[in-house]
Amino acid sequence: MISFCQFGAGRIGAIHAANIARHPGARLRTVVDVDVVAAAKLAERHGAAVGEAAAALADPAIHAVVIASSTDTHATLIEAAARAGKAVFCEKPIDLDRGRVEACLAVVKQAGVPLMVGFNRRFDPNFAKLHEQLRAGRIGKLEMVAITSRDPAPPPLAYVKVSGGLFRDMMIHDLDMARWLLGEEPVEVYAAASCLVDPAIGQVGDVDSAAVTLKTASGALCQIANSRRASYGYDQRIEVLGAAGMLQAGNQLKSTLVVAGADGVIGEKPQPFFLERYAEAYRRELDNFISAVTAKTAPATTGTDGLRALMLADACVESVKTGRAVRLSQ
Ligand SMILES: NC(=O)c1ccc[n+]([C@@H]2O[C@H](COP(=O)([O-])OP(=O)(O)OC[C@H]3O[C@@H](n4cnc5c(N)ncnc54)[C@H](O)[C@@H]3O)[C@@H](O)[C@H]2O)c1
């Protein structure tokens, strides 16, 4: 039985806490949040206690931590948990600064504890099936990947200001998916970005629409399209072209209902946002972490994956700034 302490009782924290609580091999022992009301609510829901960070990390009855607090707390909490010998699951991104991520990963390495980074999309059942078929050679040699990832609506401006920008906050998921699907590291990145949805996002120094092209050493290409707006719901699709065919994984719809009439055929919209769309992926992600901790094996996504995705996001930012493709060393 793996006993958990969870940091963060916000949106994603509620999901992870529920997934720990439902797992037969895990229990949520402590919830820590600077917002004690939020911590108490979540702890009560799952029969856990409200705790304080230092005491929770010093508690030998706690084996693992989930870090689902605000991004600016991740690196410090990872280091503290690693030094306390706990296995760590941390939400993306580890930090917004590459140097800070590298320093944090050095502490984790020194401590010898497992660190999993929450790239939940790899655990979406349809994307996982696509990946499995791709690696099994179902469409021959991979040539091109297309990732479409559109949020239904922009986040509040207060969030945009501290998010680290579209590339490090939002596209980081797609950049991780690109690496995972391509099966090799991109060596060249070209990014173009605009403010097409809300000029206020531009006024605080961010973009809301971006198109990125990645190229690997073997010549494989990946295109990522991000928008902070899709009037029809959360748009999450992948297409991979190979020498012998094509693989597609599409949106999950609210239901499979189709209404056919004289004016046409109308289907349901995609799920509204990530909490619904990736509910199963969040479950499978945490299952993977618990299995890895129990079996003392490596989790499916690591700190290195977190660092690599951030390096690609940094390259996108540089490419937008310079208007040129950025070469990446391996
Ligand atoms: N993988 C995904 O799909 C996904 C989705 C949403 C958010 N996230 C990531 O999860 C993190 C949290 O996002 P959210 O949307 O749940 O935010 P949120 O604002 O809803 O929740 C964050 C919580 O962290 C708490 N907190 C702040 N500082 C803390 C500290 N030092 N110790 C303990 N708790 C602290 C806040 O009080 C708040 O309750 C972010 O890093 C975000 O990037 C990932």
mmCIF file of C-alpha atoms and ligand atoms in Angstrom:
data_model
loop_
_atom_site.group_PDB
_atom_site.id
_atom_site.type_symbol
_atom_site.label_atom_id
_atom_site.label_comp_id
_atom_site.label_asym_id
_atom_site.label_seq_id
_atom_site.Cartn_x
_atom_site.Cartn_y
_atom_site.Cartn_z
ATOM 1 C CA MET A 1 0.000 0.000 0.000
ATOM 2 C CA ILE A 2 1.566 3.316 -1.122
ATOM 3 C CA SER A 3 0.679 6.235 1.184
ATOM 4 C CA PHE A 4 0.561 9.671 -0.428
ATOM 5 C CA CYS A 5 0.909 13.272 0.560
ATOM 6 C CA GLN A 6 -0.546 15.641 -2.022
ATOM 7 C CA PHE A 7 0.461 19.281 -2.437
ATOM 8 C CA GLY A 8 -2.234 21.393 -4.066
ATOM 9 C CA ALA A 9 -5.996 21.064 -3.717
ATOM 10 C CA GLY A 10 -7.042 23.046 -6.803
ATOM 11 C CA ARG A 11 -8.481 21.926 -10.148
ATOM 12 C CA ILE A 12 -6.000 19.206 -11.058
ATOM 13 C CA GLY A 13 -5.399 18.359 -7.397
ATOM 14 C CA ALA A 14 -9.033 17.267 -7.044
ATOM 15 C CA ILE A 15 -8.571 14.830 -9.942
ATOM 16 C CA HIS A 16 -5.341 13.291 -8.634
ATOM 17 C CA ALA A 17 -6.671 12.959 -5.076
ATOM 18 C CA ALA A 18 -9.740 11.086 -6.344
ATOM 19 C CA ASN A 19 -7.537 8.799 -8.448
ATOM 20 C CA ILE A 20 -5.290 7.982 -5.473
ATOM 21 C CA ALA A 21 -8.355 7.332 -3.300
ATOM 22 C CA ARG A 22 -9.922 4.909 -5.790
ATOM 23 C CA HIS A 23 -6.717 2.901 -6.301
ATOM 24 C CA PRO A 24 -6.644 -0.373 -4.333
ATOM 25 C CA GLY A 25 -2.872 -0.124 -3.842
ATOM 26 C CA ALA A 26 -2.759 3.475 -2.622
ATOM 27 C CA ARG A 27 -4.141 5.769 0.033
ATOM 28 C CA LEU A 28 -4.224 9.521 0.397
ATOM 29 C CA ARG A 29 -2.871 10.265 3.867
ATOM 30 C CA THR A 30 -2.218 14.023 3.843
ATOM 31 C CA VAL A 31 -3.237 17.077 1.812
ATOM 32 C CA VAL A 32 -1.140 20.253 1.957
ATOM 33 C CA ASP A 33 -2.294 23.565 0.495
ATOM 34 C CA VAL A 34 -1.587 27.175 1.476
ATOM 35 C CA ASP A 35 -5.338 27.564 1.103
ATOM 36 C CA VAL A 36 -6.307 25.597 4.196
ATOM 37 C CA VAL A 37 -10.010 25.656 3.359
ATOM 38 C CA ALA A 38 -9.345 23.991 -0.003
ATOM 39 C CA ALA A 39 -7.020 21.473 1.676
ATOM 40 C CA ALA A 40 -9.629 20.642 4.336
ATOM 41 C CA LYS A 41 -12.393 20.154 1.773
ATOM 42 C CA LEU A 42 -10.343 17.792 -0.363
ATOM 43 C CA ALA A 43 -8.904 15.910 2.619
ATOM 44 C CA GLU A 44 -12.353 15.371 4.084
ATOM 45 C CA ARG A 45 -13.713 14.067 0.777
ATOM 46 C CA HIS A 46 -11.127 11.279 0.774
ATOM 47 C CA GLY A 47 -10.657 10.549 4.474
ATOM 48 C CA ALA A 48 -7.225 12.206 4.580
ATOM 49 C CA ALA A 49 -5.718 14.702 7.047
ATOM 50 C CA VAL A 50 -4.664 18.291 6.419
ATOM 51 C CA GLY A 51 -0.932 18.614 6.886
ATOM 52 C CA GLU A 52 1.996 20.967 6.733
ATOM 53 C CA ALA A 53 4.822 20.511 4.199
ATOM 54 C CA ALA A 54 7.856 19.875 6.431
ATOM 55 C CA ALA A 55 5.996 17.545 8.794
ATOM 56 C CA ALA A 56 4.460 15.571 5.924
ATOM 57 C CA LEU A 57 7.838 15.099 4.252
ATOM 58 C CA ALA A 58 9.393 13.994 7.551
ATOM 59 C CA ASP A 59 6.622 11.405 8.079
ATOM 60 C CA PRO A 60 8.069 7.922 7.397
ATOM 61 C CA ALA A 61 4.539 6.595 6.793
ATOM 62 C CA ILE A 62 4.381 8.654 3.592
ATOM 63 C CA HIS A 63 6.039 6.946 0.625
ATOM 64 C CA ALA A 64 5.143 9.219 -2.274
ATOM 65 C CA VAL A 65 4.004 12.749 -3.067
ATOM 66 C CA VAL A 66 1.840 14.282 -5.759
ATOM 67 C CA ILE A 67 2.709 17.889 -6.542
ATOM 68 C CA ALA A 68 -0.357 19.584 -8.005
ATOM 69 C CA SER A 69 0.273 23.065 -6.617
ATOM 70 C CA SER A 70 0.984 26.201 -8.679
ATOM 71 C CA THR A 71 3.851 25.936 -11.158
ATOM 72 C CA ASP A 72 6.178 28.291 -9.225
ATOM 73 C CA THR A 73 6.238 25.835 -6.285
ATOM 74 C CA HIS A 74 7.110 22.665 -8.233
ATOM 75 C CA ALA A 75 10.928 22.692 -8.299
ATOM 76 C CA THR A 76 11.299 23.526 -4.598
ATOM 77 C CA LEU A 77 8.760 20.892 -3.560
ATOM 78 C CA ILE A 78 10.342 18.249 -5.836
ATOM 79 C CA GLU A 79 13.738 18.903 -4.232
ATOM 80 C CA ALA A 80 12.357 18.799 -0.684
ATOM 81 C CA ALA A 81 10.451 15.558 -1.373
ATOM 82 C CA ALA A 82 13.453 13.956 -3.098
ATOM 83 C CA ARG A 83 15.763 14.855 -0.179
ATOM 84 C CA ALA A 84 13.177 13.253 2.130
ATOM 85 C CA GLY A 85 13.407 10.065 0.040
ATOM 86 C CA LYS A 86 9.855 10.191 -1.350
ATOM 87 C CA ALA A 87 8.839 9.069 -4.839
ATOM 88 C CA VAL A 88 7.555 12.128 -6.706
ATOM 89 C CA PHE A 89 4.756 12.694 -9.190
ATOM 90 C CA CYS A 90 4.755 16.335 -10.325
ATOM 91 C CA GLU A 91 2.443 18.185 -12.635
ATOM 92 C CA LYS A 92 3.929 19.867 -15.698
ATOM 93 C CA PRO A 93 5.943 22.031 -16.047
ATOM 94 C CA ILE A 94 8.762 21.318 -13.550
ATOM 95 C CA ASP A 95 9.683 25.000 -13.804
ATOM 96 C CA LEU A 96 9.618 27.702 -16.466
ATOM 97 C CA ASP A 97 13.407 28.151 -16.382
ATOM 98 C CA ARG A 98 15.713 25.549 -17.911
ATOM 99 C CA GLY A 99 18.557 26.171 -15.437
ATOM 100 C CA ARG A 100 16.172 25.718 -12.507
ATOM 101 C CA VAL A 101 14.874 22.433 -13.997
ATOM 102 C CA GLU A 102 18.430 21.125 -14.481
ATOM 103 C CA ALA A 103 19.360 21.984 -10.883
ATOM 104 C CA CYS A 104 16.196 20.268 -9.628
ATOM 105 C CA LEU A 105 16.850 17.116 -11.675
ATOM 106 C CA ALA A 106 20.389 16.958 -10.246
ATOM 107 C CA VAL A 107 18.918 16.865 -6.717
ATOM 108 C CA VAL A 108 16.489 14.108 -7.760
ATOM 109 C CA LYS A 109 19.322 12.091 -9.312
ATOM 110 C CA GLN A 110 21.454 12.466 -6.188
ATOM 111 C CA ALA A 111 18.538 11.333 -4.015
ATOM 112 C CA GLY A 112 17.873 8.330 -6.280
ATOM 113 C CA VAL A 113 14.065 8.659 -6.098
ATOM 114 C CA PRO A 114 11.680 8.220 -9.041
ATOM 115 C CA LEU A 115 10.222 11.399 -10.586
ATOM 116 C CA MET A 116 7.264 11.279 -12.942
ATOM 117 C CA VAL A 117 6.100 14.393 -14.813
ATOM 118 C CA GLY A 118 2.381 14.740 -15.590
ATOM 119 C CA PHE A 119 2.290 14.447 -19.363
ATOM 120 C CA ASN A 120 -1.174 12.922 -19.172
ATOM 121 C CA ARG A 121 -1.852 12.835 -22.911
ATOM 122 C CA ARG A 122 0.451 9.848 -23.369
ATOM 123 C CA PHE A 123 -2.072 7.932 -21.241
ATOM 124 C CA ASP A 124 -5.152 8.818 -23.283
ATOM 125 C CA PRO A 125 -6.376 5.367 -24.424
ATOM 126 C CA ASN A 126 -6.776 6.425 -28.073
ATOM 127 C CA PHE A 127 -3.434 8.235 -28.294
ATOM 128 C CA ALA A 128 -1.773 5.269 -26.544
ATOM 129 C CA LYS A 129 -3.295 2.877 -29.088
ATOM 130 C CA LEU A 130 -2.071 5.084 -31.950
ATOM 131 C CA HIS A 131 1.433 5.092 -30.443
ATOM 132 C CA GLU A 132 1.373 1.317 -30.004
ATOM 133 C CA GLN A 133 0.312 0.744 -33.633
ATOM 134 C CA LEU A 134 2.906 3.230 -34.856
ATOM 135 C CA ARG A 135 5.714 1.449 -32.997
ATOM 136 C CA ALA A 136 4.390 -1.944 -34.171
ATOM 137 C CA GLY A 137 5.060 -0.764 -37.753
ATOM 138 C CA ARG A 138 1.405 -0.635 -38.799
ATOM 139 C CA ILE A 139 1.988 2.306 -41.204
ATOM 140 C CA GLY A 140 5.628 1.605 -42.013
ATOM 141 C CA LYS A 141 8.282 4.279 -41.610
ATOM 142 C CA LEU A 142 6.970 7.425 -39.914
ATOM 143 C CA GLU A 143 7.106 10.509 -42.135
ATOM 144 C CA MET A 144 4.837 13.250 -40.763
ATOM 145 C CA VAL A 145 2.925 13.961 -37.557
ATOM 146 C CA ALA A 146 0.155 16.553 -37.164
ATOM 147 C CA ILE A 147 -0.997 17.531 -33.673
ATOM 148 C CA THR A 148 -4.035 19.768 -33.280
ATOM 149 C CA SER A 149 -4.549 21.160 -29.785
ATOM 150 C CA ARG A 150 -7.059 23.922 -29.187
ATOM 151 C CA ASP A 151 -8.487 25.098 -25.888
ATOM 152 C CA PRO A 152 -12.193 26.018 -25.886
ATOM 153 C CA ALA A 153 -11.517 29.545 -24.574
ATOM 154 C CA PRO A 154 -8.574 31.582 -23.254
ATOM 155 C CA PRO A 155 -7.751 31.364 -19.536
ATOM 156 C CA PRO A 156 -8.219 34.446 -17.332
ATOM 157 C CA LEU A 157 -5.681 37.210 -17.952
ATOM 158 C CA ALA A 158 -4.341 36.856 -14.398
ATOM 159 C CA TYR A 159 -3.410 33.240 -15.285
ATOM 160 C CA VAL A 160 -1.877 34.215 -18.643
ATOM 161 C CA LYS A 161 0.421 36.710 -16.877
ATOM 162 C CA VAL A 162 2.053 34.044 -14.656
ATOM 163 C CA SER A 163 1.671 31.033 -16.974
ATOM 164 C CA GLY A 164 5.059 31.314 -18.659
ATOM 165 C CA GLY A 165 3.353 31.835 -22.011
ATOM 166 C CA LEU A 166 1.529 29.591 -24.475
ATOM 167 C CA PHE A 167 4.620 27.551 -25.426
ATOM 168 C CA ARG A 168 5.783 26.666 -21.879
ATOM 169 C CA ASP A 169 2.293 26.351 -20.393
ATOM 170 C CA MET A 170 0.069 24.879 -23.120
ATOM 171 C CA MET A 171 2.150 23.623 -26.040
ATOM 172 C CA ILE A 172 4.538 21.846 -23.659
ATOM 173 C CA HIS A 173 2.023 18.945 -23.689
ATOM 174 C CA ASP A 174 2.102 18.803 -27.502
ATOM 175 C CA LEU A 175 5.887 19.099 -27.599
ATOM 176 C CA ASP A 176 6.082 16.082 -25.313
ATOM 177 C CA MET A 177 3.620 14.211 -27.550
ATOM 178 C CA ALA A 178 5.731 15.136 -30.581
ATOM 179 C CA ARG A 179 8.890 13.636 -29.014
ATOM 180 C CA TRP A 180 6.979 10.527 -27.943
ATOM 181 C CA LEU A 181 5.404 9.954 -31.362
ATOM 182 C CA LEU A 182 8.463 10.833 -33.439
ATOM 183 C CA GLY A 183 10.633 8.490 -31.362
ATOM 184 C CA GLU A 184 13.650 10.748 -31.896
ATOM 185 C CA GLU A 185 14.595 14.233 -30.753
ATOM 186 C CA PRO A 186 13.742 17.200 -32.987
ATOM 187 C CA VAL A 187 16.880 18.989 -34.206
ATOM 188 C CA GLU A 188 15.174 21.995 -35.796
ATOM 189 C CA VAL A 189 12.220 24.114 -34.647
ATOM 190 C CA TYR A 190 10.355 26.840 -36.479
ATOM 191 C CA ALA A 191 7.507 28.660 -34.729
ATOM 192 C CA ALA A 192 5.112 31.365 -35.856
ATOM 193 C CA ALA A 193 2.645 32.902 -33.431
ATOM 194 C CA SER A 194 -0.035 35.586 -33.299
ATOM 195 C CA CYS A 195 -2.654 37.166 -31.122
ATOM 196 C CA LEU A 196 -5.860 36.394 -33.000
ATOM 197 C CA VAL A 197 -8.235 35.609 -30.143
ATOM 198 C CA ASP A 198 -7.784 38.400 -27.607
ATOM 199 C CA PRO A 199 -5.545 41.481 -27.968
ATOM 200 C CA ALA A 200 -5.315 41.680 -24.149
ATOM 201 C CA ILE A 201 -3.237 38.480 -24.250
ATOM 202 C CA GLY A 202 -0.783 40.282 -26.543
ATOM 203 C CA GLN A 203 -0.705 43.278 -24.212
ATOM 204 C CA VAL A 204 0.625 41.089 -21.396
ATOM 205 C CA GLY A 205 3.321 39.719 -23.721
ATOM 206 C CA ASP A 206 1.838 36.372 -24.747
ATOM 207 C CA VAL A 207 0.328 34.867 -27.902
ATOM 208 C CA ASP A 208 -2.902 32.904 -28.302
ATOM 209 C CA SER A 209 -2.343 31.115 -31.625
ATOM 210 C CA ALA A 210 0.764 29.244 -32.764
ATOM 211 C CA ALA A 211 1.967 27.006 -35.568
ATOM 212 C CA VAL A 212 5.179 25.026 -35.066
ATOM 213 C CA THR A 213 7.200 22.763 -37.318
ATOM 214 C CA LEU A 214 9.706 20.318 -35.847
ATOM 215 C CA LYS A 215 12.250 18.324 -37.869
ATOM 216 C CA THR A 216 14.264 15.330 -36.665
ATOM 217 C CA ALA A 217 17.727 14.181 -37.762
ATOM 218 C CA SER A 218 16.144 11.511 -40.005
ATOM 219 C CA GLY A 219 13.987 14.155 -41.699
ATOM 220 C CA ALA A 220 10.642 13.276 -40.050
ATOM 221 C CA LEU A 221 8.385 16.308 -39.632
ATOM 222 C CA CYS A 222 5.836 17.276 -37.001
ATOM 223 C CA GLN A 223 3.416 20.158 -37.148
ATOM 224 C CA ILE A 224 1.664 21.448 -34.034
ATOM 225 C CA ALA A 225 -1.289 23.846 -34.196
ATOM 226 C CA ASN A 226 -2.372 25.560 -30.956
ATOM 227 C CA SER A 227 -5.167 28.006 -30.343
ATOM 228 C CA ARG A 228 -6.602 29.371 -27.124
ATOM 229 C CA ARG A 229 -10.063 29.269 -28.708
ATOM 230 C CA ALA A 230 -12.260 26.676 -30.383
ATOM 231 C CA SER A 231 -15.935 27.619 -30.393
ATOM 232 C CA TYR A 232 -16.941 23.934 -30.645
ATOM 233 C CA GLY A 233 -15.105 22.551 -27.591
ATOM 234 C CA TYR A 234 -11.713 21.121 -26.610
ATOM 235 C CA ASP A 235 -10.095 20.042 -29.864
ATOM 236 C CA GLN A 236 -7.449 17.337 -29.406
ATOM 237 C CA ARG A 237 -6.464 15.284 -32.442
ATOM 238 C CA ILE A 238 -3.440 13.479 -33.833
ATOM 239 C CA GLU A 239 -2.632 12.230 -37.310
ATOM 240 C CA VAL A 240 0.489 10.332 -38.326
ATOM 241 C CA LEU A 241 1.472 9.632 -41.913
ATOM 242 C CA GLY A 242 3.769 6.716 -42.665
ATOM 243 C CA ALA A 243 5.150 5.151 -45.833
ATOM 244 C CA ALA A 244 2.385 2.527 -45.753
ATOM 245 C CA GLY A 245 -0.599 4.393 -44.363
ATOM 246 C CA MET A 246 -2.021 6.814 -41.850
ATOM 247 C CA LEU A 247 -3.095 6.679 -38.206
ATOM 248 C CA GLN A 248 -5.634 9.056 -36.699
ATOM 249 C CA ALA A 249 -6.930 9.560 -33.161
ATOM 250 C CA GLY A 250 -9.738 12.058 -32.846
ATOM 251 C CA ASN A 251 -11.769 13.928 -30.308
ATOM 252 C CA GLN A 252 -13.890 12.298 -27.651
ATOM 253 C CA LEU A 253 -17.423 13.518 -28.141
ATOM 254 C CA LYS A 254 -19.915 14.292 -25.369
ATOM 255 C CA SER A 255 -21.993 11.400 -26.697
ATOM 256 C CA THR A 256 -22.255 9.422 -29.928
ATOM 257 C CA LEU A 257 -25.673 10.932 -30.685
ATOM 258 C CA VAL A 258 -26.211 11.940 -34.289
ATOM 259 C CA VAL A 259 -29.274 13.873 -35.373
ATOM 260 C CA ALA A 260 -30.092 13.482 -39.061
ATOM 261 C CA GLY A 261 -32.701 15.647 -40.741
ATOM 262 C CA ALA A 262 -33.582 17.358 -43.985
ATOM 263 C CA ASP A 263 -30.924 20.043 -43.367
ATOM 264 C CA GLY A 264 -28.044 17.677 -42.696
ATOM 265 C CA VAL A 265 -26.473 15.416 -40.130
ATOM 266 C CA ILE A 266 -25.398 16.889 -36.806
ATOM 267 C CA GLY A 267 -23.135 15.204 -34.264
ATOM 268 C CA GLU A 268 -22.185 16.104 -30.704
ATOM 269 C CA LYS A 269 -19.415 18.559 -29.819
ATOM 270 C CA PRO A 270 -16.098 17.376 -28.330
ATOM 271 C CA GLN A 271 -15.793 17.201 -24.542
ATOM 272 C CA PRO A 272 -15.683 20.756 -23.087
ATOM 273 C CA PHE A 273 -12.154 20.751 -21.596
ATOM 274 C CA PHE A 274 -9.285 18.762 -20.130
ATOM 275 C CA LEU A 275 -10.948 17.571 -16.919
ATOM 276 C CA GLU A 276 -13.546 15.637 -18.942
ATOM 277 C CA ARG A 277 -11.480 14.861 -22.040
ATOM 278 C CA TYR A 278 -8.544 13.383 -20.161
ATOM 279 C CA ALA A 279 -10.368 11.856 -17.152
ATOM 280 C CA GLU A 280 -9.328 8.345 -18.171
ATOM 281 C CA ALA A 281 -5.795 9.516 -19.035
ATOM 282 C CA TYR A 282 -5.345 11.010 -15.524
ATOM 283 C CA ARG A 283 -6.453 7.686 -14.003
ATOM 284 C CA ARG A 284 -4.058 5.656 -16.136
ATOM 285 C CA GLU A 285 -1.229 8.131 -15.511
ATOM 286 C CA LEU A 286 -1.503 7.780 -11.741
ATOM 287 C CA ASP A 287 -1.903 3.996 -12.062
ATOM 288 C CA ASN A 288 1.401 4.002 -13.957
ATOM 289 C CA PHE A 289 3.099 5.964 -11.172
ATOM 290 C CA ILE A 290 1.727 3.697 -8.425
ATOM 291 C CA SER A 291 2.760 0.565 -10.366
ATOM 292 C CA ALA A 292 6.255 1.993 -10.905
ATOM 293 C CA VAL A 293 6.672 2.883 -7.220
ATOM 294 C CA THR A 294 5.328 -0.519 -6.120
ATOM 295 C CA ALA A 295 7.502 -2.475 -8.567
ATOM 296 C CA LYS A 296 10.492 -0.122 -8.148
ATOM 297 C CA THR A 297 10.637 0.453 -11.916
ATOM 298 C CA ALA A 298 10.925 3.717 -13.863
ATOM 299 C CA PRO A 299 7.665 5.622 -14.501
ATOM 300 C CA ALA A 300 6.625 6.165 -18.139
ATOM 301 C CA THR A 301 7.424 9.890 -18.146
ATOM 302 C CA THR A 302 10.483 11.246 -16.366
ATOM 303 C CA GLY A 303 12.175 14.466 -15.347
ATOM 304 C CA THR A 304 14.222 14.266 -18.562
ATOM 305 C CA ASP A 305 10.973 14.326 -20.559
ATOM 306 C CA GLY A 306 10.001 17.460 -18.618
ATOM 307 C CA LEU A 307 13.340 19.087 -19.412
ATOM 308 C CA ARG A 308 13.304 18.117 -23.112
ATOM 309 C CA ALA A 309 9.796 19.477 -23.637
ATOM 310 C CA LEU A 310 10.803 22.748 -21.949
ATOM 311 C CA MET A 311 13.883 23.017 -24.195
ATOM 312 C CA LEU A 312 11.590 22.721 -27.230
ATOM 313 C CA ALA A 313 9.243 25.360 -25.780
ATOM 314 C CA ASP A 314 12.242 27.669 -25.252
ATOM 315 C CA ALA A 315 13.277 27.081 -28.879
ATOM 316 C CA CYS A 316 9.750 28.002 -30.032
ATOM 317 C CA VAL A 317 9.934 31.264 -28.069
ATOM 318 C CA GLU A 318 13.319 32.053 -29.636
ATOM 319 C CA SER A 319 12.072 31.221 -33.132
ATOM 320 C CA VAL A 320 9.068 33.554 -32.749
ATOM 321 C CA LYS A 321 11.392 36.295 -31.492
ATOM 322 C CA THR A 322 13.935 35.961 -34.318
ATOM 323 C CA GLY A 323 11.634 34.821 -37.116
ATOM 324 C CA ARG A 324 14.136 32.053 -37.858
ATOM 325 C CA ALA A 325 14.337 28.292 -37.410
ATOM 326 C CA VAL A 326 16.297 27.258 -34.300
ATOM 327 C CA ARG A 327 18.804 24.372 -34.403
ATOM 328 C CA LEU A 328 18.928 22.188 -31.308
ATOM 329 C CA SER A 329 21.972 20.239 -30.188
ATOM 330 C CA GLN A 330 21.303 16.728 -28.858
HETATM 331 N N1 LIG B 1 -1.567 17.950 -16.839
HETATM 332 C C1 LIG B 1 -2.619 18.704 -16.999
HETATM 333 O O1 LIG B 1 -3.482 18.427 -17.799
HETATM 334 C C2 LIG B 1 -2.788 19.925 -16.130
HETATM 335 C C3 LIG B 1 -4.032 20.542 -16.093
HETATM 336 C C4 LIG B 1 -4.186 21.646 -15.244
HETATM 337 C C5 LIG B 1 -3.138 22.109 -14.493
HETATM 338 N N2 LIG B 1 -1.919 21.484 -14.578
HETATM 339 C C6 LIG B 1 -0.789 21.973 -13.761
HETATM 340 O O2 LIG B 1 -1.114 21.709 -12.408
HETATM 341 C C7 LIG B 1 -0.699 22.787 -11.583
HETATM 342 C C8 LIG B 1 -1.905 23.317 -10.793
HETATM 343 O O3 LIG B 1 -2.861 23.788 -11.692
HETATM 344 P P1 LIG B 1 -4.427 23.991 -11.272
HETATM 345 O O4 LIG B 1 -5.125 24.315 -12.527
HETATM 346 O O5 LIG B 1 -4.882 22.851 -10.443
HETATM 347 O O6 LIG B 1 -4.272 25.305 -10.377
HETATM 348 P P2 LIG B 1 -5.191 25.802 -9.160
HETATM 349 O O7 LIG B 1 -4.876 27.238 -8.997
HETATM 350 O O8 LIG B 1 -6.597 25.351 -9.344
HETATM 351 O O9 LIG B 1 -4.599 24.998 -7.893
HETATM 352 C C9 LIG B 1 -3.323 25.221 -7.391
HETATM 353 C C10 LIG B 1 -3.374 25.033 -5.869
HETATM 354 O O10 LIG B 1 -2.033 25.073 -5.364
HETATM 355 C C11 LIG B 1 -2.103 25.737 -4.113
HETATM 356 N N3 LIG B 1 -0.764 26.167 -3.701
HETATM 357 C C12 LIG B 1 -0.065 27.283 -4.065
HETATM 358 N N4 LIG B 1 1.138 27.301 -3.452
HETATM 359 C C13 LIG B 1 1.213 26.167 -2.703
HETATM 360 C C14 LIG B 1 2.218 25.615 -1.877
HETATM 361 N N5 LIG B 1 3.401 26.226 -1.675
HETATM 362 N N6 LIG B 1 1.961 24.434 -1.249
HETATM 363 C C15 LIG B 1 0.780 23.796 -1.423
HETATM 364 N N7 LIG B 1 -0.215 24.274 -2.221
HETATM 365 C C16 LIG B 1 -0.005 25.454 -2.847
HETATM 366 C C17 LIG B 1 -3.096 26.868 -4.337
HETATM 367 O O11 LIG B 1 -3.578 27.389 -3.111
HETATM 368 C C18 LIG B 1 -4.168 26.128 -5.151
HETATM 369 O O12 LIG B 1 -5.168 25.542 -4.314
HETATM 370 C C19 LIG B 1 -0.053 23.817 -12.509
HETATM 371 O O13 LIG B 1 1.334 23.642 -12.470
HETATM 372 C C20 LIG B 1 -0.586 23.458 -13.881
HETATM 373 O O14 LIG B 1 0.351 23.752 -14.920
HETATM 374 C C21 LIG B 1 -1.751 20.413 -15.366
#
